[in-house]
Amino acid sequence: MCRWMAYSGDPIAAEDLLFRPVHSIIDQSLHSRLGATTTNGDGFGVGWYGRGTTPALFKSTDPAWSDRNLREVAAQIDTPLLFAHVRTSTGTPVQRSNCHPFRYGRWLWMHNGAVTGFHELKRDLMMAVDAALYPGIEGSTDSEALFFLALTFGLAEDPPAGVARAVGLVERLARRRRITAPVRMTVATTDGETIWIFRYSTAGESGSLFCSTEMSQVRRLYPDLEVLRRLGTEARLIVSEPLRDLPGVWTEVPERSYGVVHAGKHEIHPFNPLPSA
Amino acid sequence: MCRWMAYSGDPIAAEDLLFRPVHSIIDQSLHSRLGATTTNGDGFGVGWYGRGTTPALFKSTDPAWSDRNLREVAAQIDTPLLFAHVRTSTGTPVQRSNCHPFRYGRWLWMHNGAVTGFHELKRDLMMAVDAALYPGIEGSTDSEALFFLALTFGLAEDPPAGVARAVGLVERLARRRRITAPVRMTVATTDGETIWIFRYSTAGESGSLFCSTEMSQVRRLYPDLEVLRRLGTEARLIVSEPLRDLPGVWTEVPERSYGVVHAGKHEIHPFNPLPSA
Amino acid sequence: MCRWMAYSGDPIAAEDLLFRPVHSIIDQSLHSRLGATTTNGDGFGVGWYGRGTTPALFKSTDPAWSDRNLREVAAQIDTPLLFAHVRTSTGTPVQRSNCHPFRYGRWLWMHNGAVTGFHELKRDLMMAVDAALYPGIEGSTDSEALFFLALTFGLAEDPPAGVARAVGLVERLARRRRITAPVRMTVATTDGETIWIFRYSTAGESGSLFCSTEMSQVRRLYPDLEVLRRLGTEARLIVSEPLRDLPGVWTEVPERSYGVVHAGKHEIHPFNPLPSA
Amino acid sequence: MCRWMAYSGDPIAAEDLLFRPVHSIIDQSLHSRLGATTTNGDGFGVGWYGRGTTPALFKSTDPAWSDRNLREVAAQIDTPLLFAHVRTSTGTPVQRSNCHPFRYGRWLWMHNGAVTGFHELKRDLMMAVDAALYPGIEGSTDSEALFFLALTFGLAEDPPAGVARAVGLVERLARRRRITAPVRMTVATTDGETIWIFRYSTAGESGSLFCSTEMSQVRRLYPDLEVLRRLGTEARLIVSEPLRDLPGVWTEVPERSYGVVHAGKHEIHPFNPLPSA
């Protein structure tokens, strides 16, 4: 299993998000407590919005805990929106092009979970990707495939619908090949302004997913919390596992739901696959 | 451009093939004289037949000249058939899964050249790959695509025909998209017993390719050549560029031809693309 | 903490030692059960005796569990004596020159543990290394420093005495700087014929260390054990943690002792630091 | 041989310095024209001053031309002072800790050249490094050794004198061992405000070194030069080889001299080794 973390809010030093928390995403790459594997050492990636029109990506196959360049760069970057992911491979090669987040134009995408039977399904899934989008696929993971299917089905116009149709397609093709429980996922995707998160599995056993409560509530609960001095009022963190044990700060995202995080607000809605036709 | 080297003959230390020659393949990774680029530092790979039924592969994105493990391992390996390749990327990522040689079962494949317009053609080419073979594709190069197309068209039963149909398909699909001169290639492929080599380009500008003459002739020309003590009577070397400047030892493989190297014999035949239908 | 494994016996496929056991050293790089850390992902190394007069070394900073070349090479190597080590850094950089085993001439050395206060002691320790040996130091670890100190104090002539004086020196210099409990170690070293192992810590809290019992006894206990078909009568395995849970097969090496493994025999003796003067 | 580049002036995007020039430092890593080797593929490093009190370092053993993360990060960084270096190893391992620039506190240091006989001299040189500074040495290069010797001899208070004494020491110790022409160097070092450059070799065969002329003069010569729109009036570039062929823009730094670059000014002075005692 993988672990990921997304931040939205006032510009903050990437270092504060990646390295300072007690159980940071970097710590989770080595000592994950909630995932199927304790270690996520098959590569990592950080995507953030800064200069220019498209997000920057720093990805590497080196384990996150020992990457010195990540530490150096994180100390130099301020950003209002950041994605970070540490990877455990579910079979595909450990290479930079298979590290998350994936990028297409202004969009970023990261995923924890798997498409069961991806080896058998891959050809059909690749053929369902829009011909104009297909050349943008760089790696060989099920995660990137899901992303490009979502893009094919209109992620950029209606993200929940695009993802719902992508999942619907995978499930339909899996049924045809008698593959059960094909989809397990917690996904985060963003256009740099809004973050959409998804927690869904065909058989209902998704990885964990939490969203931080509103900053005003966090301040009420923990007025002396040192980190609050660096976080603005609109700060939201979405995580595979909490960065720190603080009761009342983390709300679990339910199974079969999606969330929309924007300008400090967080709304949850039901999520169901859609027919892709 | 890339450089490659193939050896067939009595078992020989891999170190003697890779590191000893004056202008070895390792030296060519840094100081190529005949290629479009002097440096081939986007990864390397060595495949050889030893224990077991399938060949072993040592591939890495580290430049060949500085890889210590390659040196160490090469000193420990004896083999009757070895492929070695140093890579210059023509656009696809530098990652182990994009290094040559590629392997499928007992087969190895390596390539110098490119499929022009591969970005546009890739989807069609991938769809032409046999559905049972498709999951075996690990990387994203045109070289690996050509290999799997050749396998689809019967490489394992009739290698020249398989390659001819693969090239024919690429050229047909390229014409449809008004891509000119789509194929440039020197290719070596083997099942561990015989090596088939190909030199062909749609527009006739293939990379260089040479085959060593029969050992008996080499000995007549250069009776004191020190390396001959390590080479048996059936030794044959096929190279992108000569390992050493020795007139009479290297015979250029003509454009639009293929060769068959087996048990010390080397035969050249004309090569032309075939319709793939 | 690190994990290591040493084998001595009839030639055996490296693959059988590194990958087949239920809880192999490769598995221990990801799921160590007895060490201070569950993961040892800061690099790995394998040293073995084969062709030539000096042992071969395959070392890499990539985590052992995902290194494809290791798998490929291990399937091609037979050896009567092999060292394997997976590393957790105690502060020095993750780089190939800091991976174990270390090599000097025919000697290999690997270490689990640390020299506390190495940062303060390093200069004095380096100055104690024989001037002729000093240029052979490639990395920056305490483990390599211990090795070269042992070599300085006569490892090649009398291994237990060489190591005892090296440890004695470290403890003496540490006392001068009021560093307590400076040495923690389990060490294996070999000249390619005999393996010497050491389990010692100034404060008596060494990492775990086990040696397999005589093959004849293993066969008596587990006559149907499949792996026995590949192991000869002289096979001995020395491990940081058992490769498989088989009561009666693994004997713990006591604290403050050293062992000598040769031609299937294994003798334990007390170990104490010696004055280095 | 290596290649390096230093920039001082108004804040500029790192991408504009590293990637845009016709013959950028990245291009020089692959196609150097003036150095002893055309390729500098044994690692690269970029150091720059931005947030915080110490400079940031991005260093890697991957060849600079294919490092995607470098490209991504360079597009996100603005800096008034940047060092960049591409490496060809003169014998020491290819590892991040051996890539330039080296850092100590606020200081950066990079070097093109070598200390001949470093293998024999290293122990004596290391012993001459101040005991308090010694633990800061991470790698194994002659370049880093020169840096720490210069620091030992007062680089932070009087850079030219510190470097002169360091060189003097090396030459004195080399004479003792009958090593001729021990030092070849072009060096750049900075505290984040001023850059000191050095061009000196015992035998007078230093690598090439050029400094750009004052921006006002460059504008007079080439009023339409597109890049000028991004460069402020105080911009200065110091390079191993010119980034672009523009007569009148590059002034060669003479042998046996040092330069001081600060606030757009550039002064050259004679450089001679000093006794280190």
PDB file of N, CA, C and O in Angstrom, chain B residues 48 51-52 56-58 73 76-77, chain C residues 5 12-20 25-26 44 46 48 58 64 67-79 82 84:
ATOM      1  N   TRP B  48      23.046 -12.234 -21.206  1.00  0.00           N
ATOM      2  CA  TRP B  48      23.901 -13.379 -21.535  1.00  0.00           C
ATOM      3  C   TRP B  48      23.221 -14.689 -21.171  1.00  0.00           C
ATOM      4  O   TRP B  48      22.316 -14.731 -20.337  1.00  0.00           O
ATOM      5  N   ARG B  51      23.320 -20.061 -16.747  1.00  0.00           N
ATOM      6  CA  ARG B  51      22.479 -21.061 -16.084  1.00  0.00           C
ATOM      7  C   ARG B  51      21.017 -20.835 -16.411  1.00  0.00           C
ATOM      8  O   ARG B  51      20.603 -19.723 -16.682  1.00  0.00           O
ATOM      9  N   GLY B  52      20.252 -21.885 -16.334  1.00  0.00           N
ATOM     10  CA  GLY B  52      18.812 -21.742 -16.496  1.00  0.00           C
ATOM     11  C   GLY B  52      18.407 -21.677 -17.956  1.00  0.00           C
ATOM     12  O   GLY B  52      19.237 -21.677 -18.864  1.00  0.00           O
ATOM     13  N   ALA B  56      20.133 -14.130 -18.641  1.00  0.00           N
ATOM     14  CA  ALA B  56      20.203 -13.183 -17.526  1.00  0.00           C
ATOM     15  C   ALA B  56      20.352 -11.769 -18.076  1.00  0.00           C
ATOM     16  O   ALA B  56      20.915 -11.566 -19.146  1.00  0.00           O
ATOM     17  N   LEU B  57      19.825 -10.798 -17.327  1.00  0.00           N
ATOM     18  CA  LEU B  57      19.888  -9.400 -17.755  1.00  0.00           C
ATOM     19  C   LEU B  57      20.453  -8.534 -16.649  1.00  0.00           C
ATOM     20  O   LEU B  57      19.959  -8.581 -15.520  1.00  0.00           O
ATOM     21  N   PHE B  58      21.466  -7.771 -16.965  1.00  0.00           N
ATOM     22  CA  PHE B  58      21.987  -6.777 -16.034  1.00  0.00           C
ATOM     23  C   PHE B  58      21.830  -5.445 -16.745  1.00  0.00           C
ATOM     24  O   PHE B  58      22.527  -5.174 -17.712  1.00  0.00           O
ATOM     25  N   VAL B  73      30.682  -8.052 -11.775  1.00  0.00           N
ATOM     26  CA  VAL B  73      29.923  -9.197 -12.269  1.00  0.00           C
ATOM     27  C   VAL B  73      30.551  -9.758 -13.540  1.00  0.00           C
ATOM     28  O   VAL B  73      30.656 -10.972 -13.716  1.00  0.00           O
ATOM     29  N   GLN B  76      33.047 -12.405 -13.263  1.00  0.00           N
ATOM     30  CA  GLN B  76      32.615 -13.680 -12.679  1.00  0.00           C
ATOM     31  C   GLN B  76      31.812 -14.539 -13.646  1.00  0.00           C
ATOM     32  O   GLN B  76      31.386 -15.635 -13.290  1.00  0.00           O
ATOM     33  N   ILE B  77      31.563 -14.023 -14.829  1.00  0.00           N
ATOM     34  CA  ILE B  77      30.661 -14.684 -15.768  1.00  0.00           C
ATOM     35  C   ILE B  77      31.411 -15.205 -16.992  1.00  0.00           C
ATOM     36  O   ILE B  77      32.202 -14.479 -17.588  1.00  0.00           O
TER      37      ILE B  77
ATOM     38  N   MET C   5      24.243 -11.899   6.731  1.00  0.00           N
ATOM     39  CA  MET C   5      24.200 -13.353   6.580  1.00  0.00           C
ATOM     40  C   MET C   5      25.493 -13.802   5.921  1.00  0.00           C
ATOM     41  O   MET C   5      25.953 -13.166   4.973  1.00  0.00           O
ATOM     42  N   ILE C  12      27.122 -23.305  -3.764  1.00  0.00           N
ATOM     43  CA  ILE C  12      25.661 -23.247  -3.818  1.00  0.00           C
ATOM     44  C   ILE C  12      25.260 -22.030  -4.643  1.00  0.00           C
ATOM     45  O   ILE C  12      26.023 -21.067  -4.733  1.00  0.00           O
ATOM     46  N   ALA C  13      24.108 -22.098  -5.260  1.00  0.00           N
ATOM     47  CA  ALA C  13      23.633 -20.956  -6.044  1.00  0.00           C
ATOM     48  C   ALA C  13      23.335 -19.797  -5.109  1.00  0.00           C
ATOM     49  O   ALA C  13      22.636 -19.954  -4.112  1.00  0.00           O
ATOM     50  N   ALA C  14      23.872 -18.622  -5.427  1.00  0.00           N
ATOM     51  CA  ALA C  14      23.651 -17.441  -4.599  1.00  0.00           C
ATOM     52  C   ALA C  14      22.159 -17.181  -4.421  1.00  0.00           C
ATOM     53  O   ALA C  14      21.699 -16.756  -3.356  1.00  0.00           O
ATOM     54  N   GLU C  15      21.399 -17.476  -5.468  1.00  0.00           N
ATOM     55  CA  GLU C  15      19.936 -17.296  -5.435  1.00  0.00           C
ATOM     56  C   GLU C  15      19.309 -18.105  -4.292  1.00  0.00           C
ATOM     57  O   GLU C  15      18.401 -17.626  -3.614  1.00  0.00           O
ATOM     58  N   ASP C  16      19.814 -19.310  -4.089  1.00  0.00           N
ATOM     59  CA  ASP C  16      19.264 -20.150  -3.022  1.00  0.00           C
ATOM     60  C   ASP C  16      19.519 -19.566  -1.645  1.00  0.00           C
ATOM     61  O   ASP C  16      18.745 -19.772  -0.716  1.00  0.00           O
ATOM     62  N   LEU C  17      20.614 -18.829  -1.506  1.00  0.00           N
ATOM     63  CA  LEU C  17      20.928 -18.237  -0.210  1.00  0.00           C
ATOM     64  C   LEU C  17      20.174 -16.931   0.009  1.00  0.00           C
ATOM     65  O   LEU C  17      19.738 -16.617   1.109  1.00  0.00           O
ATOM     66  N   LEU C  18      20.063 -16.145  -1.067  1.00  0.00           N
ATOM     67  CA  LEU C  18      19.556 -14.782  -0.914  1.00  0.00           C
ATOM     68  C   LEU C  18      18.041 -14.679  -1.022  1.00  0.00           C
ATOM     69  O   LEU C  18      17.439 -13.824  -0.378  1.00  0.00           O
ATOM     70  N   PHE C  19      17.418 -15.530  -1.834  1.00  0.00           N
ATOM     71  CA  PHE C  19      16.005 -15.321  -2.136  1.00  0.00           C
ATOM     72  C   PHE C  19      15.077 -16.445  -1.702  1.00  0.00           C
ATOM     73  O   PHE C  19      13.901 -16.203  -1.463  1.00  0.00           O
ATOM     74  N   ARG C  20      15.572 -17.658  -1.621  1.00  0.00           N
ATOM     75  CA  ARG C  20      14.650 -18.761  -1.348  1.00  0.00           C
ATOM     76  C   ARG C  20      14.157 -18.875   0.085  1.00  0.00           C
ATOM     77  O   ARG C  20      13.003 -19.239   0.309  1.00  0.00           O
ATOM     78  N   ILE C  25      17.519 -12.923   3.769  1.00  0.00           N
ATOM     79  CA  ILE C  25      18.141 -11.625   4.051  1.00  0.00           C
ATOM     80  C   ILE C  25      17.422 -10.530   3.249  1.00  0.00           C
ATOM     81  O   ILE C  25      17.279  -9.395   3.716  1.00  0.00           O
ATOM     82  N   ILE C  26      16.941 -10.888   2.047  1.00  0.00           N
ATOM     83  CA  ILE C  26      16.206  -9.917   1.239  1.00  0.00           C
ATOM     84  C   ILE C  26      14.882  -9.582   1.931  1.00  0.00           C
ATOM     85  O   ILE C  26      14.476  -8.424   2.005  1.00  0.00           O
ATOM     86  N   PHE C  44      22.413  -2.260   0.112  1.00  0.00           N
ATOM     87  CA  PHE C  44      22.741  -3.653   0.410  1.00  0.00           C
ATOM     88  C   PHE C  44      24.034  -4.016  -0.290  1.00  0.00           C
ATOM     89  O   PHE C  44      24.539  -3.264  -1.145  1.00  0.00           O
ATOM     90  N   VAL C  46      26.468  -7.715  -1.546  1.00  0.00           N
ATOM     91  CA  VAL C  46      26.776  -9.143  -1.553  1.00  0.00           C
ATOM     92  C   VAL C  46      28.221  -9.295  -1.995  1.00  0.00           C
ATOM     93  O   VAL C  46      28.647  -8.680  -2.969  1.00  0.00           O
ATOM     94  N   TRP C  48      31.158 -12.378  -2.719  1.00  0.00           N
ATOM     95  CA  TRP C  48      31.299 -13.834  -2.840  1.00  0.00           C
ATOM     96  C   TRP C  48      32.623 -14.192  -3.485  1.00  0.00           C
ATOM     97  O   TRP C  48      33.239 -13.376  -4.183  1.00  0.00           O
ATOM     98  N   PHE C  58      28.923  -6.983  -5.189  1.00  0.00           N
ATOM     99  CA  PHE C  58      27.764  -6.357  -5.826  1.00  0.00           C
ATOM    100  C   PHE C  58      27.097  -5.549  -4.740  1.00  0.00           C
ATOM    101  O   PHE C  58      26.513  -6.117  -3.819  1.00  0.00           O
ATOM    102  N   ALA C  64      17.265  -3.591  -1.263  1.00  0.00           N
ATOM    103  CA  ALA C  64      17.528  -4.927  -1.777  1.00  0.00           C
ATOM    104  C   ALA C  64      16.284  -5.587  -2.367  1.00  0.00           C
ATOM    105  O   ALA C  64      16.365  -6.334  -3.334  1.00  0.00           O
ATOM    106  N   ASP C  67      15.740  -4.663  -6.139  1.00  0.00           N
ATOM    107  CA  ASP C  67      16.839  -4.621  -7.103  1.00  0.00           C
ATOM    108  C   ASP C  67      16.770  -5.809  -8.056  1.00  0.00           C
ATOM    109  O   ASP C  67      17.042  -6.947  -7.671  1.00  0.00           O
ATOM    110  N   ARG C  68      16.430  -5.538  -9.289  1.00  0.00           N
ATOM    111  CA  ARG C  68      16.268  -6.620 -10.269  1.00  0.00           C
ATOM    112  C   ARG C  68      17.589  -7.246 -10.677  1.00  0.00           C
ATOM    113  O   ARG C  68      17.685  -8.435 -10.923  1.00  0.00           O
ATOM    114  N   ASN C  69      18.620  -6.423 -10.774  1.00  0.00           N
ATOM    115  CA  ASN C  69      19.919  -6.962 -11.184  1.00  0.00           C
ATOM    116  C   ASN C  69      20.441  -7.971 -10.169  1.00  0.00           C
ATOM    117  O   ASN C  69      21.080  -8.958 -10.538  1.00  0.00           O
ATOM    118  N   LEU C  70      20.179  -7.730  -8.903  1.00  0.00           N
ATOM    119  CA  LEU C  70      20.624  -8.674  -7.878  1.00  0.00           C
ATOM    120  C   LEU C  70      20.002 -10.046  -8.114  1.00  0.00           C
ATOM    121  O   LEU C  70      20.689 -11.071  -8.061  1.00  0.00           O
ATOM    122  N   ARG C  71      18.722 -10.046  -8.381  1.00  0.00           N
ATOM    123  CA  ARG C  71      18.021 -11.294  -8.659  1.00  0.00           C
ATOM    124  C   ARG C  71      18.622 -12.013  -9.867  1.00  0.00           C
ATOM    125  O   ARG C  71      18.853 -13.215  -9.872  1.00  0.00           O
ATOM    126  N   GLU C  72      18.856 -11.242 -10.914  1.00  0.00           N
ATOM    127  CA  GLU C  72      19.388 -11.825 -12.147  1.00  0.00           C
ATOM    128  C   GLU C  72      20.776 -12.421 -11.924  1.00  0.00           C
ATOM    129  O   GLU C  72      21.078 -13.527 -12.354  1.00  0.00           O
ATOM    130  N   VAL C  73      21.615 -11.653 -11.262  1.00  0.00           N
ATOM    131  CA  VAL C  73      22.998 -12.097 -11.059  1.00  0.00           C
ATOM    132  C   VAL C  73      23.039 -13.280 -10.088  1.00  0.00           C
ATOM    133  O   VAL C  73      23.775 -14.239 -10.306  1.00  0.00           O
ATOM    134  N   ALA C  74      22.227 -13.228  -9.052  1.00  0.00           N
ATOM    135  CA  ALA C  74      22.246 -14.307  -8.058  1.00  0.00           C
ATOM    136  C   ALA C  74      21.901 -15.653  -8.673  1.00  0.00           C
ATOM    137  O   ALA C  74      22.357 -16.698  -8.204  1.00  0.00           O
ATOM    138  N   ALA C  75      21.090 -15.628  -9.728  1.00  0.00           N
ATOM    139  CA  ALA C  75      20.707 -16.870 -10.391  1.00  0.00           C
ATOM    140  C   ALA C  75      21.855 -17.443 -11.223  1.00  0.00           C
ATOM    141  O   ALA C  75      21.796 -18.584 -11.669  1.00  0.00           O
ATOM    142  N   GLN C  76      22.903 -16.666 -11.426  1.00  0.00           N
ATOM    143  CA  GLN C  76      23.988 -17.091 -12.319  1.00  0.00           C
ATOM    144  C   GLN C  76      25.261 -17.447 -11.582  1.00  0.00           C
ATOM    145  O   GLN C  76      26.259 -17.826 -12.200  1.00  0.00           O
ATOM    146  N   ILE C  77      25.234 -17.284 -10.269  1.00  0.00           N
ATOM    147  CA  ILE C  77      26.464 -17.429  -9.476  1.00  0.00           C
ATOM    148  C   ILE C  77      26.388 -18.649  -8.565  1.00  0.00           C
ATOM    149  O   ILE C  77      25.398 -18.840  -7.869  1.00  0.00           O
ATOM    150  N   ASP C  78      27.466 -19.437  -8.588  1.00  0.00           N
ATOM    151  CA  ASP C  78      27.677 -20.493  -7.601  1.00  0.00           C
ATOM    152  C   ASP C  78      28.846 -20.074  -6.737  1.00  0.00           C
ATOM    153  O   ASP C  78      29.845 -19.574  -7.270  1.00  0.00           O
ATOM    154  N   THR C  79      28.751 -20.320  -5.449  1.00  0.00           N
ATOM    155  CA  THR C  79      29.882 -19.927  -4.609  1.00  0.00           C
ATOM    156  C   THR C  79      29.957 -20.751  -3.341  1.00  0.00           C
ATOM    157  O   THR C  79      28.917 -21.154  -2.812  1.00  0.00           O
ATOM    158  N   LEU C  82      29.816 -16.840   0.822  1.00  0.00           N
ATOM    159  CA  LEU C  82      29.092 -15.620   0.461  1.00  0.00           C
ATOM    160  C   LEU C  82      28.759 -14.801   1.699  1.00  0.00           C
ATOM    161  O   LEU C  82      28.378 -15.364   2.730  1.00  0.00           O
ATOM    162  N   ALA C  84      26.343 -11.394   2.781  1.00  0.00           N
ATOM    163  CA  ALA C  84      25.274 -10.510   2.327  1.00  0.00           C
ATOM    164  C   ALA C  84      24.863  -9.596   3.479  1.00  0.00           C
ATOM    165  O   ALA C  84      24.805 -10.034   4.632  1.00  0.00           O
TER     166      ALA C  84
END
